[in-house]
Amino acid sequence: MDMSKKKKIIIPVAIGLGLLMAGFAYLMQIRGEFKDYLSEKYPGQTFQVGFVKIDPIYGSYFTTVSCLDDNVSFPIGKSFRTKNINESYLQTKSHNQYNAYIKEVFNESGIKSHITSVTGGGRDKEHYQNDGHYDQINLYLTEEAELIYITQAALNLLREKGIQADTVILTQEKDGHVYEWYGSTADYDLTEDQLREKIRKIK
């Protein structure tokens, strides 16, 4: 192979490698910005920042961060256009704490065998408040569960534990259909017929 042909091959490869290295270096720079941002905003906390990726659809750089002090994992990103950095450490931590408590309440109850999943979000989105106030609680039931009976039991349990929720949703898939009871903890004293009126067929 003569020199001219070699140059035609080597030059594009060298340019490609150069661009690749420049791109990698820039993403590492963004990663460093994320680290500095977190260190400044949350002094005393230790974070592990993942490798930065590019989201061309939303126009941002993003990655996942783990707080080594409390095992909270959350996303962080930086907009191409505004250059603003956004993350959800406090929101994720608060959500995890609200979730953990409500799961514990039902896991220790007599109806846990009828429940496949429990989630709950608090009214304070950034700081967990151990006051029993929830924005929403979601329960997913087994197909064999009696929806009205479990609804009554769940509302009574929440009342006994001093937990208030603006919205309580119990969802059940049964006989090829999905049913949903939609109400709040204030409905604990409704009759069985009144509770049944709040059931809606989703599909």
PDB file of C-alpha atoms in Angstrom:
ATOM      1  CA  MET A   1       0.000   0.000   0.000  1.00  0.00           C
ATOM      2  CA  ASP A   2       1.511   3.349  -1.034  1.00  0.00           C
ATOM      3  CA  MET A   3       1.758   6.336   1.301  1.00  0.00           C
ATOM      4  CA  SER A   4      -1.155   8.237  -0.243  1.00  0.00           C
ATOM      5  CA  LYS A   5      -3.551   5.360   0.422  1.00  0.00           C
ATOM      6  CA  LYS A   6      -2.244   4.980   3.950  1.00  0.00           C
ATOM      7  CA  LYS A   7      -2.851   8.669   4.607  1.00  0.00           C
ATOM      8  CA  LYS A   8      -6.415   8.376   3.310  1.00  0.00           C
ATOM      9  CA  ILE A   9      -7.044   5.669   5.909  1.00  0.00           C
ATOM     10  CA  ILE A  10      -5.003   7.032   8.804  1.00  0.00           C
ATOM     11  CA  ILE A  11      -6.281  10.626   8.677  1.00  0.00           C
ATOM     12  CA  PRO A  12     -10.031   9.798   9.038  1.00  0.00           C
ATOM     13  CA  VAL A  13      -9.255   7.256  11.769  1.00  0.00           C
ATOM     14  CA  ALA A  14      -7.127   9.789  13.631  1.00  0.00           C
ATOM     15  CA  ILE A  15      -9.847  12.426  13.308  1.00  0.00           C
ATOM     16  CA  GLY A  16     -12.455   9.965  14.564  1.00  0.00           C
ATOM     17  CA  LEU A  17     -10.330   8.977  17.542  1.00  0.00           C
ATOM     18  CA  GLY A  18      -9.647  12.628  18.299  1.00  0.00           C
ATOM     19  CA  LEU A  19     -13.348  13.471  18.280  1.00  0.00           C
ATOM     20  CA  LEU A  20     -14.101  10.438  20.437  1.00  0.00           C
ATOM     21  CA  MET A  21     -11.485  11.422  22.993  1.00  0.00           C
ATOM     22  CA  ALA A  22     -12.684  15.034  22.983  1.00  0.00           C
ATOM     23  CA  GLY A  23     -16.268  13.890  23.551  1.00  0.00           C
ATOM     24  CA  PHE A  24     -15.210  11.592  26.380  1.00  0.00           C
ATOM     25  CA  ALA A  25     -13.193  14.384  27.999  1.00  0.00           C
ATOM     26  CA  TYR A  26     -16.183  16.738  27.777  1.00  0.00           C
ATOM     27  CA  LEU A  27     -18.516  14.209  29.391  1.00  0.00           C
ATOM     28  CA  MET A  28     -15.980  13.737  32.179  1.00  0.00           C
ATOM     29  CA  GLN A  29     -16.000  17.515  32.613  1.00  0.00           C
ATOM     30  CA  ILE A  30     -19.797  17.461  32.968  1.00  0.00           C
ATOM     31  CA  ARG A  31     -19.423  14.656  35.507  1.00  0.00           C
ATOM     32  CA  GLY A  32     -17.032  16.857  37.453  1.00  0.00           C
ATOM     33  CA  GLU A  33     -19.604  19.673  37.385  1.00  0.00           C
ATOM     34  CA  PHE A  34     -22.199  17.303  38.829  1.00  0.00           C
ATOM     35  CA  LYS A  35     -19.809  16.317  41.630  1.00  0.00           C
ATOM     36  CA  ASP A  36     -19.027  19.940  42.463  1.00  0.00           C
ATOM     37  CA  TYR A  37     -22.721  20.857  42.429  1.00  0.00           C
ATOM     38  CA  LEU A  38     -23.638  18.056  44.839  1.00  0.00           C
ATOM     39  CA  SER A  39     -20.704  18.750  47.161  1.00  0.00           C
ATOM     40  CA  GLU A  40     -21.700  22.392  47.400  1.00  0.00           C
ATOM     41  CA  LYS A  41     -25.420  21.778  47.844  1.00  0.00           C
ATOM     42  CA  TYR A  42     -25.111  18.848  50.255  1.00  0.00           C
ATOM     43  CA  PRO A  43     -21.883  19.299  52.234  1.00  0.00           C
ATOM     44  CA  GLY A  44     -21.050  16.334  54.412  1.00  0.00           C
ATOM     45  CA  GLN A  45     -22.773  13.861  52.096  1.00  0.00           C
ATOM     46  CA  THR A  46     -20.791  11.471  49.890  1.00  0.00           C
ATOM     47  CA  PHE A  47     -22.036  10.834  46.357  1.00  0.00           C
ATOM     48  CA  GLN A  48     -21.032   8.406  43.637  1.00  0.00           C
ATOM     49  CA  VAL A  49     -21.726   9.882  40.196  1.00  0.00           C
ATOM     50  CA  GLY A  50     -22.191   7.534  37.242  1.00  0.00           C
ATOM     51  CA  PHE A  51     -20.889   7.960  33.712  1.00  0.00           C
ATOM     52  CA  VAL A  52     -22.624  10.819  31.912  1.00  0.00           C
ATOM     53  CA  LYS A  53     -24.831  10.079  28.896  1.00  0.00           C
ATOM     54  CA  ILE A  54     -26.448  12.323  26.298  1.00  0.00           C
ATOM     55  CA  ASP A  55     -30.214  12.595  25.778  1.00  0.00           C
ATOM     56  CA  PRO A  56     -30.671  14.188  22.330  1.00  0.00           C
ATOM     57  CA  ILE A  57     -34.471  14.114  22.602  1.00  0.00           C
ATOM     58  CA  TYR A  58     -34.687  16.267  25.746  1.00  0.00           C
ATOM     59  CA  GLY A  59     -31.444  18.075  25.044  1.00  0.00           C
ATOM     60  CA  SER A  60     -29.554  17.215  28.196  1.00  0.00           C
ATOM     61  CA  TYR A  61     -26.674  15.387  29.805  1.00  0.00           C
ATOM     62  CA  PHE A  62     -27.760  12.952  32.509  1.00  0.00           C
ATOM     63  CA  THR A  63     -26.664  10.176  34.823  1.00  0.00           C
ATOM     64  CA  THR A  64     -27.593   8.388  38.040  1.00  0.00           C
ATOM     65  CA  VAL A  65     -26.137   9.326  41.408  1.00  0.00           C
ATOM     66  CA  SER A  66     -25.979   7.238  44.578  1.00  0.00           C
ATOM     67  CA  CYS A  67     -25.626   8.767  48.029  1.00  0.00           C
ATOM     68  CA  LEU A  68     -23.279   6.456  49.910  1.00  0.00           C
ATOM     69  CA  ASP A  69     -24.553   7.690  53.280  1.00  0.00           C
ATOM     70  CA  ASP A  70     -28.175   6.551  52.876  1.00  0.00           C
ATOM     71  CA  ASN A  71     -28.205   4.434  49.669  1.00  0.00           C
ATOM     72  CA  VAL A  72     -30.538   6.846  47.869  1.00  0.00           C
ATOM     73  CA  SER A  73     -30.193   6.676  44.070  1.00  0.00           C
ATOM     74  CA  PHE A  74     -31.500   9.570  41.999  1.00  0.00           C
ATOM     75  CA  PRO A  75     -31.108  11.190  38.559  1.00  0.00           C
ATOM     76  CA  ILE A  76     -29.156  14.342  37.795  1.00  0.00           C
ATOM     77  CA  GLY A  77     -29.045  16.259  34.528  1.00  0.00           C
ATOM     78  CA  LYS A  78     -27.880  19.406  32.791  1.00  0.00           C
ATOM     79  CA  SER A  79     -29.754  21.147  29.989  1.00  0.00           C
ATOM     80  CA  PHE A  80     -27.944  21.906  26.710  1.00  0.00           C
ATOM     81  CA  ARG A  81     -29.823  25.183  26.398  1.00  0.00           C
ATOM     82  CA  THR A  82     -30.099  26.643  29.896  1.00  0.00           C
ATOM     83  CA  LYS A  83     -26.991  24.967  31.380  1.00  0.00           C
ATOM     84  CA  ASN A  84     -29.023  24.479  34.571  1.00  0.00           C
ATOM     85  CA  ILE A  85     -28.378  21.391  36.697  1.00  0.00           C
ATOM     86  CA  ASN A  86     -31.404  19.563  38.078  1.00  0.00           C
ATOM     87  CA  GLU A  87     -31.504  16.653  40.528  1.00  0.00           C
ATOM     88  CA  SER A  88     -34.012  14.998  42.833  1.00  0.00           C
ATOM     89  CA  TYR A  89     -32.041  13.800  45.849  1.00  0.00           C
ATOM     90  CA  LEU A  90     -34.340  15.242  48.526  1.00  0.00           C
ATOM     91  CA  GLN A  91     -37.524  14.295  46.667  1.00  0.00           C
ATOM     92  CA  THR A  92     -36.329  10.720  46.131  1.00  0.00           C
ATOM     93  CA  LYS A  93     -35.163  10.354  49.729  1.00  0.00           C
ATOM     94  CA  SER A  94     -38.476  11.678  51.065  1.00  0.00           C
ATOM     95  CA  HIS A  95     -40.459   9.412  48.734  1.00  0.00           C
ATOM     96  CA  ASN A  96     -38.430   6.370  49.810  1.00  0.00           C
ATOM     97  CA  GLN A  97     -39.021   7.129  53.494  1.00  0.00           C
ATOM     98  CA  TYR A  98     -42.782   7.578  53.058  1.00  0.00           C
ATOM     99  CA  ASN A  99     -42.870   4.363  51.045  1.00  0.00           C
ATOM    100  CA  ALA A 100     -40.881   2.413  53.616  1.00  0.00           C
ATOM    101  CA  TYR A 101     -43.182   3.414  56.481  1.00  0.00           C
ATOM    102  CA  ILE A 102     -46.457   2.641  54.714  1.00  0.00           C
ATOM    103  CA  LYS A 103     -45.099  -0.731  53.554  1.00  0.00           C
ATOM    104  CA  GLU A 104     -44.161  -1.566  57.129  1.00  0.00           C
ATOM    105  CA  VAL A 105     -47.686  -0.707  58.311  1.00  0.00           C
ATOM    106  CA  PHE A 106     -49.314  -3.150  55.883  1.00  0.00           C
ATOM    107  CA  ASN A 107     -46.621  -5.838  56.122  1.00  0.00           C
ATOM    108  CA  GLU A 108     -47.400  -6.123  59.829  1.00  0.00           C
ATOM    109  CA  SER A 109     -51.171  -6.243  59.280  1.00  0.00           C
ATOM    110  CA  GLY A 110     -53.617  -9.118  59.001  1.00  0.00           C
ATOM    111  CA  ILE A 111     -54.392  -8.316  55.358  1.00  0.00           C
ATOM    112  CA  LYS A 112     -50.831  -8.407  54.009  1.00  0.00           C
ATOM    113  CA  SER A 113     -51.464 -11.723  52.205  1.00  0.00           C
ATOM    114  CA  HIS A 114     -54.126  -9.986  50.080  1.00  0.00           C
ATOM    115  CA  ILE A 115     -51.803  -7.160  49.010  1.00  0.00           C
ATOM    116  CA  THR A 116     -49.168  -7.463  46.287  1.00  0.00           C
ATOM    117  CA  SER A 117     -47.786  -3.929  46.434  1.00  0.00           C
ATOM    118  CA  VAL A 118     -48.010  -0.782  48.570  1.00  0.00           C
ATOM    119  CA  THR A 119     -46.757   2.694  47.704  1.00  0.00           C
ATOM    120  CA  GLY A 120     -47.281   6.084  49.272  1.00  0.00           C
ATOM    121  CA  GLY A 121     -46.172   9.652  48.819  1.00  0.00           C
ATOM    122  CA  GLY A 122     -46.104  12.365  51.458  1.00  0.00           C
ATOM    123  CA  ARG A 123     -47.414  15.902  51.309  1.00  0.00           C
ATOM    124  CA  ASP A 124     -43.907  17.267  51.865  1.00  0.00           C
ATOM    125  CA  LYS A 125     -42.093  16.335  48.663  1.00  0.00           C
ATOM    126  CA  GLU A 126     -38.602  17.239  49.872  1.00  0.00           C
ATOM    127  CA  HIS A 127     -38.531  16.426  53.579  1.00  0.00           C
ATOM    128  CA  TYR A 128     -39.990  13.347  55.247  1.00  0.00           C
ATOM    129  CA  GLN A 129     -42.363  14.314  58.032  1.00  0.00           C
ATOM    130  CA  ASN A 130     -43.102  11.544  60.505  1.00  0.00           C
ATOM    131  CA  ASP A 131     -46.621  12.866  61.072  1.00  0.00           C
ATOM    132  CA  GLY A 132     -48.688  10.279  59.192  1.00  0.00           C
ATOM    133  CA  HIS A 133     -49.843  12.747  56.536  1.00  0.00           C
ATOM    134  CA  TYR A 134     -49.833  11.292  53.040  1.00  0.00           C
ATOM    135  CA  ASP A 135     -50.742  12.815  49.725  1.00  0.00           C
ATOM    136  CA  GLN A 136     -51.628   9.437  48.206  1.00  0.00           C
ATOM    137  CA  ILE A 137     -51.522   5.749  49.145  1.00  0.00           C
ATOM    138  CA  ASN A 138     -51.820   2.984  46.540  1.00  0.00           C
ATOM    139  CA  LEU A 139     -52.634  -0.646  47.281  1.00  0.00           C
ATOM    140  CA  TYR A 140     -52.572  -3.412  44.667  1.00  0.00           C
ATOM    141  CA  LEU A 141     -54.598  -6.469  45.631  1.00  0.00           C
ATOM    142  CA  THR A 142     -54.433 -10.141  44.736  1.00  0.00           C
ATOM    143  CA  GLU A 143     -57.072 -11.520  42.397  1.00  0.00           C
ATOM    144  CA  GLU A 144     -58.566 -13.600  45.228  1.00  0.00           C
ATOM    145  CA  ALA A 145     -59.037 -10.657  47.603  1.00  0.00           C
ATOM    146  CA  GLU A 146     -62.502  -9.320  48.406  1.00  0.00           C
ATOM    147  CA  LEU A 147     -62.175  -5.683  47.348  1.00  0.00           C
ATOM    148  CA  ILE A 148     -64.749  -4.175  49.703  1.00  0.00           C
ATOM    149  CA  TYR A 149     -63.575  -6.183  52.722  1.00  0.00           C
ATOM    150  CA  ILE A 150     -59.922  -5.232  52.143  1.00  0.00           C
ATOM    151  CA  THR A 151     -60.913  -1.608  51.576  1.00  0.00           C
ATOM    152  CA  GLN A 152     -62.721  -1.492  54.918  1.00  0.00           C
ATOM    153  CA  ALA A 153     -59.827  -3.219  56.668  1.00  0.00           C
ATOM    154  CA  ALA A 154     -57.241  -0.930  55.068  1.00  0.00           C
ATOM    155  CA  LEU A 155     -59.105   2.261  55.989  1.00  0.00           C
ATOM    156  CA  ASN A 156     -59.579   1.071  59.571  1.00  0.00           C
ATOM    157  CA  LEU A 157     -55.900   0.146  59.812  1.00  0.00           C
ATOM    158  CA  LEU A 158     -54.824   3.571  58.569  1.00  0.00           C
ATOM    159  CA  ARG A 159     -57.140   5.223  61.081  1.00  0.00           C
ATOM    160  CA  GLU A 160     -55.752   3.108  63.933  1.00  0.00           C
ATOM    161  CA  LYS A 161     -52.204   4.096  62.950  1.00  0.00           C
ATOM    162  CA  GLY A 162     -53.124   7.780  62.782  1.00  0.00           C
ATOM    163  CA  ILE A 163     -52.386   7.968  59.058  1.00  0.00           C
ATOM    164  CA  GLN A 164     -54.277  10.459  56.910  1.00  0.00           C
ATOM    165  CA  ALA A 165     -54.253  10.431  53.114  1.00  0.00           C
ATOM    166  CA  ASP A 166     -55.952  12.800  50.710  1.00  0.00           C
ATOM    167  CA  THR A 167     -56.250   9.948  48.226  1.00  0.00           C
ATOM    168  CA  VAL A 168     -56.376   6.189  48.756  1.00  0.00           C
ATOM    169  CA  ILE A 169     -56.539   3.905  45.719  1.00  0.00           C
ATOM    170  CA  LEU A 170     -57.027   0.135  45.821  1.00  0.00           C
ATOM    171  CA  THR A 171     -56.535  -1.604  42.477  1.00  0.00           C
ATOM    172  CA  GLN A 172     -57.424  -5.189  41.608  1.00  0.00           C
ATOM    173  CA  GLU A 173     -57.190  -7.215  38.421  1.00  0.00           C
ATOM    174  CA  LYS A 174     -59.882  -9.872  38.391  1.00  0.00           C
ATOM    175  CA  ASP A 175     -61.494 -12.043  35.693  1.00  0.00           C
ATOM    176  CA  GLY A 176     -59.695 -10.134  32.951  1.00  0.00           C
ATOM    177  CA  HIS A 177     -60.848  -6.739  34.228  1.00  0.00           C
ATOM    178  CA  VAL A 178     -59.247  -4.041  36.365  1.00  0.00           C
ATOM    179  CA  TYR A 179     -61.220  -2.489  39.215  1.00  0.00           C
ATOM    180  CA  GLU A 180     -60.283   0.530  41.287  1.00  0.00           C
ATOM    181  CA  TRP A 181     -61.611   1.884  44.563  1.00  0.00           C
ATOM    182  CA  TYR A 182     -60.920   5.610  44.794  1.00  0.00           C
ATOM    183  CA  GLY A 183     -61.399   7.558  48.010  1.00  0.00           C
ATOM    184  CA  SER A 184     -59.597   8.875  51.089  1.00  0.00           C
ATOM    185  CA  THR A 185     -58.947   7.911  54.704  1.00  0.00           C
ATOM    186  CA  ALA A 186     -61.980  10.028  55.643  1.00  0.00           C
ATOM    187  CA  ASP A 187     -64.169   7.297  54.108  1.00  0.00           C
ATOM    188  CA  TYR A 188     -63.496   4.821  56.935  1.00  0.00           C
ATOM    189  CA  ASP A 189     -67.034   5.174  58.318  1.00  0.00           C
ATOM    190  CA  LEU A 190     -68.888   4.641  55.034  1.00  0.00           C
ATOM    191  CA  THR A 191     -71.249   1.695  54.753  1.00  0.00           C
ATOM    192  CA  GLU A 192     -70.445  -1.250  52.525  1.00  0.00           C
ATOM    193  CA  ASP A 193     -72.886   0.016  49.882  1.00  0.00           C
ATOM    194  CA  GLN A 194     -71.353   3.493  49.978  1.00  0.00           C
ATOM    195  CA  LEU A 195     -67.878   2.028  49.580  1.00  0.00           C
ATOM    196  CA  ARG A 196     -69.084  -0.083  46.668  1.00  0.00           C
ATOM    197  CA  GLU A 197     -70.323   3.051  44.892  1.00  0.00           C
ATOM    198  CA  LYS A 198     -66.727   4.284  44.781  1.00  0.00           C
ATOM    199  CA  ILE A 199     -65.520   1.289  42.755  1.00  0.00           C
ATOM    200  CA  ARG A 200     -64.926   1.956  39.084  1.00  0.00           C
ATOM    201  CA  LYS A 201     -64.105  -0.452  36.292  1.00  0.00           C
ATOM    202  CA  ILE A 202     -60.911   0.655  34.550  1.00  0.00           C
ATOM    203  CA  LYS A 203     -60.995  -1.985  31.825  1.00  0.00           C
TER     204      LYS A 203
END
